[in-house]
PDB file of C-alpha atoms and ligand atoms in Angstrom:
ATOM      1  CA  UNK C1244     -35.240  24.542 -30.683  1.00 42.00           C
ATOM      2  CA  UNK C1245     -32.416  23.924 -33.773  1.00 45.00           C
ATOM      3  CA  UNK C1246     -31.292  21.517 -36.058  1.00 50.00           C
ATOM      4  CA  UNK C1247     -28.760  21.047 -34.513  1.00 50.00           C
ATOM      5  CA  UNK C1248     -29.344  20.160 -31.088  1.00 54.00           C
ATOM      6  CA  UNK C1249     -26.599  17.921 -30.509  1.00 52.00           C
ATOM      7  CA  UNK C1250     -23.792  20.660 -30.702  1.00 51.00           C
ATOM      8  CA  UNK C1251     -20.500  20.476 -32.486  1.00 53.00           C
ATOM      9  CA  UNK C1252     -21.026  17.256 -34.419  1.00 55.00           C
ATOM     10  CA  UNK C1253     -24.084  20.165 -37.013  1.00 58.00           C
ATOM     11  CA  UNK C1254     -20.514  20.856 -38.451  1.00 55.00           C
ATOM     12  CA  UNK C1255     -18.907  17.935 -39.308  1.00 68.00           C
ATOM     13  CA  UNK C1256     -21.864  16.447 -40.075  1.00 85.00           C
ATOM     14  CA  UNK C1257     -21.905  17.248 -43.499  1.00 87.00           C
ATOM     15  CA  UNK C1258     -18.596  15.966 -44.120  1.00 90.00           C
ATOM     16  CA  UNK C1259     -19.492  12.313 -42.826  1.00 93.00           C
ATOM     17  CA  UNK C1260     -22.987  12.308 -44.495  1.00 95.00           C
ATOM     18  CA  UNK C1261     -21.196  12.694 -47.608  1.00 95.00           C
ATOM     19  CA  UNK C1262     -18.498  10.174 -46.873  1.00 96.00           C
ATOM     20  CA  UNK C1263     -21.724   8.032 -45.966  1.00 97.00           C
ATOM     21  CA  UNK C1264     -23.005   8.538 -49.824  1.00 97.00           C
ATOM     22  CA  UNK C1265     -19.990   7.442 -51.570  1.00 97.00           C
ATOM     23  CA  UNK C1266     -19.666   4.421 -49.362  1.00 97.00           C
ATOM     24  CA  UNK C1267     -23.612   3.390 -50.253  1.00 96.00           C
ATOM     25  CA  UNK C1268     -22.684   4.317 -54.498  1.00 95.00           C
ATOM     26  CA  UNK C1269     -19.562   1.737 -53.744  1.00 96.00           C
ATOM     27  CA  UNK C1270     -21.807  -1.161 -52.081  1.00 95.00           C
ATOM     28  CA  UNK C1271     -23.908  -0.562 -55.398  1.00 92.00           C
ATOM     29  CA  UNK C1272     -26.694   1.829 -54.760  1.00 93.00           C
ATOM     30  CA  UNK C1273     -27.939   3.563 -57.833  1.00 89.00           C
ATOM     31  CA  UNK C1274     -30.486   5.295 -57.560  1.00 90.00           C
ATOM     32  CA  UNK C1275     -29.505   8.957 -57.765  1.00 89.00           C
ATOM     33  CA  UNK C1276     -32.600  10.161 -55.930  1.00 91.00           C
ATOM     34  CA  UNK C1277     -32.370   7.837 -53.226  1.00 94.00           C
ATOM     35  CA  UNK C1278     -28.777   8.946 -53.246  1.00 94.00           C
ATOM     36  CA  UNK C1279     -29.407  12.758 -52.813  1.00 94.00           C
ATOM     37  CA  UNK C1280     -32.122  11.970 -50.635  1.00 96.00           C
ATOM     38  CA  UNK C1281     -29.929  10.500 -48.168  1.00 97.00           C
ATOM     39  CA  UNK C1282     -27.430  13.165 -48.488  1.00 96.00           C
ATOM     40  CA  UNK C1283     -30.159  15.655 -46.794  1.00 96.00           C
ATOM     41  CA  UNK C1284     -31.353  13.814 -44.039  1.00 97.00           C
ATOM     42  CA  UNK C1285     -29.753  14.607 -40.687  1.00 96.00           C
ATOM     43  CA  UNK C1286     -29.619  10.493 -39.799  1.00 96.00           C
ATOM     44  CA  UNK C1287     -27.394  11.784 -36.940  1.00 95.00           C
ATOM     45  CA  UNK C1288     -30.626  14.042 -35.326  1.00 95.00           C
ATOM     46  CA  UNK C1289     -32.449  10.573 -35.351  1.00 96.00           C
ATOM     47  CA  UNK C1290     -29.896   8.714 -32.789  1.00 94.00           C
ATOM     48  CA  UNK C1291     -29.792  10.074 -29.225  1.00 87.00           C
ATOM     49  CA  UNK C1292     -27.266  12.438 -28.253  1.00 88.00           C
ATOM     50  CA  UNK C1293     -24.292   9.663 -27.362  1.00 90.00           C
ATOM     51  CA  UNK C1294     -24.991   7.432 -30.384  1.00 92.00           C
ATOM     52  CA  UNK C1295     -24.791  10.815 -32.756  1.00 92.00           C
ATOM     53  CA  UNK C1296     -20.897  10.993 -33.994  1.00 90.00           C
ATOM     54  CA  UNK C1297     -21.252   7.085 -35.162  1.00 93.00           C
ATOM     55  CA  UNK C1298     -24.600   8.097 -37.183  1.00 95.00           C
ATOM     56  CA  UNK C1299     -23.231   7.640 -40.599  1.00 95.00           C
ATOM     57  CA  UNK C1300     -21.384   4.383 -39.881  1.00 93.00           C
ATOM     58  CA  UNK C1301     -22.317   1.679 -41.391  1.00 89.00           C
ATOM     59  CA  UNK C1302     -24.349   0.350 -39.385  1.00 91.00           C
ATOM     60  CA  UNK C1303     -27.531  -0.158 -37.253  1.00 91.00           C
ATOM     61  CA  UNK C1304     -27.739   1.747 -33.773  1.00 94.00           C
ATOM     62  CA  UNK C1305     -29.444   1.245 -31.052  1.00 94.00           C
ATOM     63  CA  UNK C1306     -32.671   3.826 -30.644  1.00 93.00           C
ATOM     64  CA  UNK C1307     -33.794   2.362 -27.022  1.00 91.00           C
ATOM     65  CA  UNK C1308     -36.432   0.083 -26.628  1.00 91.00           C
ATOM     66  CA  UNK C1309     -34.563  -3.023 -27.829  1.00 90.00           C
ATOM     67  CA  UNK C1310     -35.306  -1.490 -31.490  1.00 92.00           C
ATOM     68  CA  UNK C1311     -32.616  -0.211 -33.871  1.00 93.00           C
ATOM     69  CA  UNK C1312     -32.011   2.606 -36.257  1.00 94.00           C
ATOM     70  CA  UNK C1313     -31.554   0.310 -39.598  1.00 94.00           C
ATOM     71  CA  UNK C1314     -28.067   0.176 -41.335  1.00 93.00           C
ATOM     72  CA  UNK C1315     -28.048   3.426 -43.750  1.00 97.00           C
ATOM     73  CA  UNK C1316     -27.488   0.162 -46.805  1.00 96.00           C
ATOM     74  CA  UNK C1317     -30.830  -1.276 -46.068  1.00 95.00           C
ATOM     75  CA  UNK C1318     -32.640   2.285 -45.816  1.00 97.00           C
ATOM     76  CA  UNK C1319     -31.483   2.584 -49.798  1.00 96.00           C
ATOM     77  CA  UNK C1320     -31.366  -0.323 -50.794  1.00 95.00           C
ATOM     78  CA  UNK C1321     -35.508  -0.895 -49.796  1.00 96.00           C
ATOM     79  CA  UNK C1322     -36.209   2.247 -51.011  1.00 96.00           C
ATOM     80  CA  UNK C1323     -33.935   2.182 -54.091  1.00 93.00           C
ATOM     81  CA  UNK C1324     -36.255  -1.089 -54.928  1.00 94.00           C
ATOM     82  CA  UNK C1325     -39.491   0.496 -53.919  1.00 96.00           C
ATOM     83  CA  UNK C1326     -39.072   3.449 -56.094  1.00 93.00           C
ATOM     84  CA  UNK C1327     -37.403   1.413 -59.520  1.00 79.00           C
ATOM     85  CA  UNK C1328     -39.241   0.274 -62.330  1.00 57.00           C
ATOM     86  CA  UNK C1329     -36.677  -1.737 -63.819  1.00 59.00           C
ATOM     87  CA  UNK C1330     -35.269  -4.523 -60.665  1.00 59.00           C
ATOM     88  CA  UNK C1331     -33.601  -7.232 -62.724  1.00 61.00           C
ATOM     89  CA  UNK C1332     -33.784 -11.043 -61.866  1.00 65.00           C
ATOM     90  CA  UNK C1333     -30.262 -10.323 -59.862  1.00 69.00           C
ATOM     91  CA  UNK C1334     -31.414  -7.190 -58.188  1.00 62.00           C
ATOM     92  CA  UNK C1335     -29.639  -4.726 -59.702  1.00 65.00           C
ATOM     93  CA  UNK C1336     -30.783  -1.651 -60.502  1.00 61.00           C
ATOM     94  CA  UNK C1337     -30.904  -0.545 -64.249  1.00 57.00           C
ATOM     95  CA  UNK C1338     -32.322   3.022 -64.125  1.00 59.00           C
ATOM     96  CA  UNK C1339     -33.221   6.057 -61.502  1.00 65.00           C
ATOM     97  CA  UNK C1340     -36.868   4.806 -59.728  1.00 72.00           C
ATOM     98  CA  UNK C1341     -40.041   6.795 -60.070  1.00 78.00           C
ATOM     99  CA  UNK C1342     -41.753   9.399 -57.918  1.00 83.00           C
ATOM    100  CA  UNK C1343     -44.620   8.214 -55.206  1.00 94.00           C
ATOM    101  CA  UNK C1344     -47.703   9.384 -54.282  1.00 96.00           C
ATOM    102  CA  UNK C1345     -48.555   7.545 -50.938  1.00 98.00           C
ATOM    103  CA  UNK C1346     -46.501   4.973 -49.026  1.00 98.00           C
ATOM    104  CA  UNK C1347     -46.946   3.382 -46.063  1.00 98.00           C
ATOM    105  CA  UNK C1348     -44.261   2.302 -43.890  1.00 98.00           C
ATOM    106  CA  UNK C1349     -44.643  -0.472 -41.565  1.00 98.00           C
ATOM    107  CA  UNK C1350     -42.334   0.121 -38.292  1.00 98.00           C
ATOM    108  CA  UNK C1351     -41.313   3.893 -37.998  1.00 98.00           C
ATOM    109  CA  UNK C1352     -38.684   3.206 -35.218  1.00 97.00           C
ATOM    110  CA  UNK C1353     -37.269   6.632 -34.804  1.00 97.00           C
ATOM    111  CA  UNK C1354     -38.077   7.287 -37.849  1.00 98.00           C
ATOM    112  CA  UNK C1355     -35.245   8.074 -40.374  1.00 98.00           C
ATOM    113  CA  UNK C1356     -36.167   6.051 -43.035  1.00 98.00           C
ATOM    114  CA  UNK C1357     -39.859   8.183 -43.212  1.00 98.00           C
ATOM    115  CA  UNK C1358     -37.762  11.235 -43.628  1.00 98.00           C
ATOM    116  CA  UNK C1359     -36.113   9.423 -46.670  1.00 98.00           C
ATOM    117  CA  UNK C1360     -39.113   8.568 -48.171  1.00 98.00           C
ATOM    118  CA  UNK C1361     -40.727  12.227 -47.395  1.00 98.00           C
ATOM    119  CA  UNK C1362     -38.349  13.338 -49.933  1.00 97.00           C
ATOM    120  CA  UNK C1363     -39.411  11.235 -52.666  1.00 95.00           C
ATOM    121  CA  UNK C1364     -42.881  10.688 -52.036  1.00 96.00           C
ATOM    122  CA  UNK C1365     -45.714  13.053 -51.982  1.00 97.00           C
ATOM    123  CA  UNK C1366     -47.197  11.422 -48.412  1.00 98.00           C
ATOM    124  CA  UNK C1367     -45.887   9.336 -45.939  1.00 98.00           C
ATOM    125  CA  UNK C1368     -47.495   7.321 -43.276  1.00 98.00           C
ATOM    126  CA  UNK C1369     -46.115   5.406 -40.997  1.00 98.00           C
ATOM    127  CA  UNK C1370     -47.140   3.090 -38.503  1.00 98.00           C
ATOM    128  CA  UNK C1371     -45.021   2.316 -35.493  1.00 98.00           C
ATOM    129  CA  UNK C1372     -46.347  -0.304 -32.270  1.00 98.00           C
ATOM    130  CA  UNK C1373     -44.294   1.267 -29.707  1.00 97.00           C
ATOM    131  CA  UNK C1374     -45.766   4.178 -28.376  1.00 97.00           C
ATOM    132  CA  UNK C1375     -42.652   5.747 -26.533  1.00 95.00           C
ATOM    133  CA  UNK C1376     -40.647   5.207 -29.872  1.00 96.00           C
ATOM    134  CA  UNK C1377     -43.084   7.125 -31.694  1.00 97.00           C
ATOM    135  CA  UNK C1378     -43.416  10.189 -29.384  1.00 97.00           C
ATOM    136  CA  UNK C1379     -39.612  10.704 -29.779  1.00 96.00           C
ATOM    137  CA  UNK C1380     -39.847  10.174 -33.576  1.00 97.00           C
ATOM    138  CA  UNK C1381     -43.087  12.831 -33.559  1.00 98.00           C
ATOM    139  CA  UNK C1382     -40.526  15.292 -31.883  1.00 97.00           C
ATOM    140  CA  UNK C1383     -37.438  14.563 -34.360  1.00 97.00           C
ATOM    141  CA  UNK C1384     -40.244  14.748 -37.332  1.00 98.00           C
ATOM    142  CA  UNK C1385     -41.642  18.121 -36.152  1.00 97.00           C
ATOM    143  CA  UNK C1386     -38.335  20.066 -35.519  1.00 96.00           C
ATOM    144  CA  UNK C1387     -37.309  19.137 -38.419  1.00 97.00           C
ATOM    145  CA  UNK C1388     -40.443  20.292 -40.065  1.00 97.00           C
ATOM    146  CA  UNK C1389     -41.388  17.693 -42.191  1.00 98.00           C
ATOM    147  CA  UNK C1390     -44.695  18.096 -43.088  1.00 97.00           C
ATOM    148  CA  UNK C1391     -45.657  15.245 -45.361  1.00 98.00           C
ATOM    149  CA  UNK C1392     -45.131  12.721 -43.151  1.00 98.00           C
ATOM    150  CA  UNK C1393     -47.766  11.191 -41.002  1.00 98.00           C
ATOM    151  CA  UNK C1394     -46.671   9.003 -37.727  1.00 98.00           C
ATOM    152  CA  UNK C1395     -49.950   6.428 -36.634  1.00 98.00           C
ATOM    153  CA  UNK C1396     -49.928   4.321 -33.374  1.00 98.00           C
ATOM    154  CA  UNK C1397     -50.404   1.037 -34.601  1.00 98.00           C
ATOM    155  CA  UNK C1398     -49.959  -2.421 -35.667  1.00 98.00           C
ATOM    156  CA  UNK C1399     -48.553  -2.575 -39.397  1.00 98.00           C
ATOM    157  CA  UNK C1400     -49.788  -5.793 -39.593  1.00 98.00           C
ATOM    158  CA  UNK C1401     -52.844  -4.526 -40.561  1.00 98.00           C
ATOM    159  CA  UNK C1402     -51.828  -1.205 -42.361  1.00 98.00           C
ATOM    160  CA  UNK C1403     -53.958   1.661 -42.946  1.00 98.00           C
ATOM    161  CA  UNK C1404     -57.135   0.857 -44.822  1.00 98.00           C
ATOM    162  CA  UNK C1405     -58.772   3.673 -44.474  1.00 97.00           C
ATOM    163  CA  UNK C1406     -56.003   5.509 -46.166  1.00 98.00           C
ATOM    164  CA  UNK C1407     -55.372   3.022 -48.986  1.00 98.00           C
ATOM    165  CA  UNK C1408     -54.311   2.417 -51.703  1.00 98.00           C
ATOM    166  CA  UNK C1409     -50.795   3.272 -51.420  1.00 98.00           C
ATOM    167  CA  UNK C1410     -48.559   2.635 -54.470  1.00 96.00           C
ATOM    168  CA  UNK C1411     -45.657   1.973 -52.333  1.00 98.00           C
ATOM    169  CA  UNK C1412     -45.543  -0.164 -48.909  1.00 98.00           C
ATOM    170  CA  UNK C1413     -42.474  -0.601 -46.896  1.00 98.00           C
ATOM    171  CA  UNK C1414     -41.184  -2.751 -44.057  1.00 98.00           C
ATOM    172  CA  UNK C1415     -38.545  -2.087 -41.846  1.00 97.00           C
ATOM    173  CA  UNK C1416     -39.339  -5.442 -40.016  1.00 96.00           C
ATOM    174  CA  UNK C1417     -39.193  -8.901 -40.636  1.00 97.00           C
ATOM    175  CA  UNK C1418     -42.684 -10.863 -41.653  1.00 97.00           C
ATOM    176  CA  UNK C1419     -42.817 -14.644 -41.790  1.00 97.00           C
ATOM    177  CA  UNK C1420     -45.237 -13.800 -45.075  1.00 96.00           C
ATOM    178  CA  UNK C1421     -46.384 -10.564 -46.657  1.00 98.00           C
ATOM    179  CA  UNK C1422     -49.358  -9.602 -44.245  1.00 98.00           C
ATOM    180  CA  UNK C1423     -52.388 -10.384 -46.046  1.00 98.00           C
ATOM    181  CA  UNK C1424     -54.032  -6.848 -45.335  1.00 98.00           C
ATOM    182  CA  UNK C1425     -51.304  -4.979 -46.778  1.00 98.00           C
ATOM    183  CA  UNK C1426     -51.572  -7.018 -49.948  1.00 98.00           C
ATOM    184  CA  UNK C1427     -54.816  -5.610 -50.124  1.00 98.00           C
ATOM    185  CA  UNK C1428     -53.641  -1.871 -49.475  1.00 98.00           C
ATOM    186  CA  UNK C1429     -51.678  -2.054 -52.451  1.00 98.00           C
ATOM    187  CA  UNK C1430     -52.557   0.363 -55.381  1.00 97.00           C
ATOM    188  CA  UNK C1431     -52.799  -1.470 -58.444  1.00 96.00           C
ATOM    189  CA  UNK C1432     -49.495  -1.028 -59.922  1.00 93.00           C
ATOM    190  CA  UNK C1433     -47.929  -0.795 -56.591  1.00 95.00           C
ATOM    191  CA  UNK C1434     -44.412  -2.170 -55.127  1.00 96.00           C
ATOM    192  CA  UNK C1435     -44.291  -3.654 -51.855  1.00 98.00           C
ATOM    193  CA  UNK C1436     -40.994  -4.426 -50.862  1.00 98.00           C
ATOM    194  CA  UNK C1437     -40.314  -6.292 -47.239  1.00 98.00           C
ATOM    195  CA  UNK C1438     -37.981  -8.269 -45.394  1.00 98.00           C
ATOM    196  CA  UNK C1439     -39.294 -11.956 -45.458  1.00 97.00           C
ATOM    197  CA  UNK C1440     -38.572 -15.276 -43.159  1.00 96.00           C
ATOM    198  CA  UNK C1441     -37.996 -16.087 -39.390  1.00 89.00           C
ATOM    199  CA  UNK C1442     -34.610 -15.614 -37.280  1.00 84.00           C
ATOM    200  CA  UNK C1443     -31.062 -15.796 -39.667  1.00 86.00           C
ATOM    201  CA  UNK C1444     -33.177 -17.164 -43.036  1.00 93.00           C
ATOM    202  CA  UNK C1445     -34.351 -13.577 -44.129  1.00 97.00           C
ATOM    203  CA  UNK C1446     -34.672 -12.306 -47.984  1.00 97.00           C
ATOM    204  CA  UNK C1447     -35.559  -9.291 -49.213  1.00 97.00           C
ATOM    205  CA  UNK C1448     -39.170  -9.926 -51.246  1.00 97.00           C
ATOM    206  CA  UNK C1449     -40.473  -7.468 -54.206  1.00 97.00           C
ATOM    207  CA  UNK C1450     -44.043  -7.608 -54.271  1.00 97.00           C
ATOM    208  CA  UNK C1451     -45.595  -5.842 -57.267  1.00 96.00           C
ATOM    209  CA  UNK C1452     -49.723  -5.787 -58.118  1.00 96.00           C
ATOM    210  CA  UNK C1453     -51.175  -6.583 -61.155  1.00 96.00           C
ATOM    211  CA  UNK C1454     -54.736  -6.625 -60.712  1.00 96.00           C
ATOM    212  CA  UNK C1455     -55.490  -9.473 -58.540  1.00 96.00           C
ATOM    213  CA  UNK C1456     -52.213 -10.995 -59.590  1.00 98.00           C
ATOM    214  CA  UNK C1457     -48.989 -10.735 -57.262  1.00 98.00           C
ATOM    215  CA  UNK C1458     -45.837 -11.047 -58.875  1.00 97.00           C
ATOM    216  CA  UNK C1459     -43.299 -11.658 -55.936  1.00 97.00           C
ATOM    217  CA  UNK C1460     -39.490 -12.029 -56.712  1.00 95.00           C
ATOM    218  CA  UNK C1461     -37.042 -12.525 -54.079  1.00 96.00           C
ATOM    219  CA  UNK C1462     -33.219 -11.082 -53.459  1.00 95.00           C
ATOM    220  CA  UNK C1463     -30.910 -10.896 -51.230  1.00 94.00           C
ATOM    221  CA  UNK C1464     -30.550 -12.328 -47.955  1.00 95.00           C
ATOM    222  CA  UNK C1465     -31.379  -9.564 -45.134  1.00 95.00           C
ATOM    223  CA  UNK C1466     -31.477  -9.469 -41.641  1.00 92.00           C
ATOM    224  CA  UNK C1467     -33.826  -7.183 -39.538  1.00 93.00           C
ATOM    225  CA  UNK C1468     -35.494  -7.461 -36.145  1.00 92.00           C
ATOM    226  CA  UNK C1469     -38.628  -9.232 -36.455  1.00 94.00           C
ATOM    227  CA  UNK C1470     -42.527  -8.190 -37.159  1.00 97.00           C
ATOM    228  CA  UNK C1471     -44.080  -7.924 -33.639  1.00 96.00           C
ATOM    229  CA  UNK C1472     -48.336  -8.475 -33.349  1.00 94.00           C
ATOM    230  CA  UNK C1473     -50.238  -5.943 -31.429  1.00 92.00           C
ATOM    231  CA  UNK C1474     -48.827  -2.765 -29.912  1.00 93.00           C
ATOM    232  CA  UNK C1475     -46.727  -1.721 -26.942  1.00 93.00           C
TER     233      UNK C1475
HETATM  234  N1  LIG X 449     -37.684   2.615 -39.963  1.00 64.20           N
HETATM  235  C1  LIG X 449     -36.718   2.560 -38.887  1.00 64.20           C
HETATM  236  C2  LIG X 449     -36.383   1.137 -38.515  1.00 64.20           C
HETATM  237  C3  LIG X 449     -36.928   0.763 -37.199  1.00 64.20           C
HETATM  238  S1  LIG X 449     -36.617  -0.923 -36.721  1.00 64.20           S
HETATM  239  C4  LIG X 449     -35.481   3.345 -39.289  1.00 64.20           C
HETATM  240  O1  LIG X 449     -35.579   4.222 -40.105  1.00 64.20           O
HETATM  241  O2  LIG X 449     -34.406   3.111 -38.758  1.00 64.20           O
HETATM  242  C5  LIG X 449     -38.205  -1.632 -36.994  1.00 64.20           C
HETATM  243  C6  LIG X 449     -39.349  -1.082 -36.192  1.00 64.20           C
HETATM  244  O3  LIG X 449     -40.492  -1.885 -36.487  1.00 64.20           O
HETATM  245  C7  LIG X 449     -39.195  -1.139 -34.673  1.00 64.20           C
HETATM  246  O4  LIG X 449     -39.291   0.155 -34.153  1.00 64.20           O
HETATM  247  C8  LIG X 449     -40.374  -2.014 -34.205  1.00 64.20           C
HETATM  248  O5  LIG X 449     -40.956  -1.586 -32.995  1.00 64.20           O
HETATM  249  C9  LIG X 449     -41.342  -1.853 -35.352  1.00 64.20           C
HETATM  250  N2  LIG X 449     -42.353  -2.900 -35.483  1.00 64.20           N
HETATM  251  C10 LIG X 449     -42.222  -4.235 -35.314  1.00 64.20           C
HETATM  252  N3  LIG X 449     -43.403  -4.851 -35.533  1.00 64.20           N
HETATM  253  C11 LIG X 449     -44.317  -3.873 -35.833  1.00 64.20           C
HETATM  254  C12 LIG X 449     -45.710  -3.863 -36.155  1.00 64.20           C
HETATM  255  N4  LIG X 449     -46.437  -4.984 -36.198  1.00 64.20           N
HETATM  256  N5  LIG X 449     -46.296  -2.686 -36.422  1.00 64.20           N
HETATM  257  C13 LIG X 449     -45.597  -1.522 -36.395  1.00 64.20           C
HETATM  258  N6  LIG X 449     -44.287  -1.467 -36.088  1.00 64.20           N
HETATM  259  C14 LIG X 449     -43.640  -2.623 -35.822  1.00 64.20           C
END
């Protein structure tokens, strides 16, 4: 078992990952962390074997399973707004985010964006509704050796709640409104940050608790593939 399974691109990897970094600080990514973050992650290990030399282009893959690997952008730009304590009313980005203790992610896929978020968060979890998807992102997970992030079997519509609160929720799918459990899985203090809307009309929606209160602000325009009920 190694790294780098799928031979001769380990070596140029490196070069491309970085190439992927400065093109992410261009389209306006700030947040150092997320940055360096990004810069460790083998995305290229989380693609199957074909799909790996076009891993750091800029854009989403296919990962079988009509599901995609998302565009490297939207993996930093969610968690660059997930992890920052200062999102102005235009989105950007005044100043590095803050550390995490527990996040849940909502739609693991193969699960890149976990391994992100294992980097700047003390646990992971994250829940994924097809089971094939999630055996082959157990196996990427585990020869990587990443060991503080949990992979659950599940529909994210409903979260965890016997591991809440989490101060940070993610989703890497498309709700027609913030699930109402996950709302309530949200640390006091916490971000939630998810794509929002059906079909083309998506935004990006910043959820952050205050008490009982929910501020919400909306940014950009997104598009992902949509939030599924039940499991497959
Ligand atoms: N996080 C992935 C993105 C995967 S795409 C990455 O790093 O690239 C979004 C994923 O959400 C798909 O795998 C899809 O199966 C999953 N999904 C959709 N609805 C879901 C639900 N209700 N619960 C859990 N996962 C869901």
């Amino acid at each position: 078992m190694t790294l780098h399974r799928h031979s001769g691109i380990g070596m140029t990897s490196d070069r491309t990952r970085a190439r992927m970094i400065e093109r992410l600080r261009e389209q306006g990514i700030k947040d150092i962390g997320v940055l360096a973050a990004m810069a460790q992650v083998p995305r290229h290990l989380f693609v199957g074997e074909v799909l790996a030399p076009r891993a750091y282009e800029d854009t989403a893959l296919p990962i079988g399973f009509g599901q995609t690997i998302s565009h490297p952008y939207s993996v930093a730009r969610m968690v660059e707004v997930l992890r920052n304590g200062d999102v102005l009313r235009n989105g950007d980005v005044l100043r590095n985010g803050k550390e995490l203790q527990r996040v849940l992610e909502v739609g693991a896929g193969c699960g890149y964006q976990a391994a992100v978020l294992a980097k700047l968060a003390h646990e992971v979890y994250s829940v994924e509704r097809i089971a094939s998807l999630l055996g082959q992102a157990r196996r990427t997970i585990r020869e990587l050796r990443i060991p503080n992030i949990k992979l659950k079997h599940g529909d994210g519509n409903i979260g965890l709640a016997q591991l809440a609160p989490f101060d940070g929720i993610i989703l890497a799918a498309a709700a027609e409104r913030p699930p109402q459990a996950l709302l309530a899985q949200l640390a006091d203090g916490g971000r939630m940050v998810l794509p929002c809307g059906v079909g083309e009309s998506q935004h990006m929606l910043l959820i952050e608790r205050h008490g009982d209160a929910y501020d919400e602000q909306i940014l950009e325009m997104v598009h992902f593939v949509p939030l599924l009920p039940g499991v497959a």
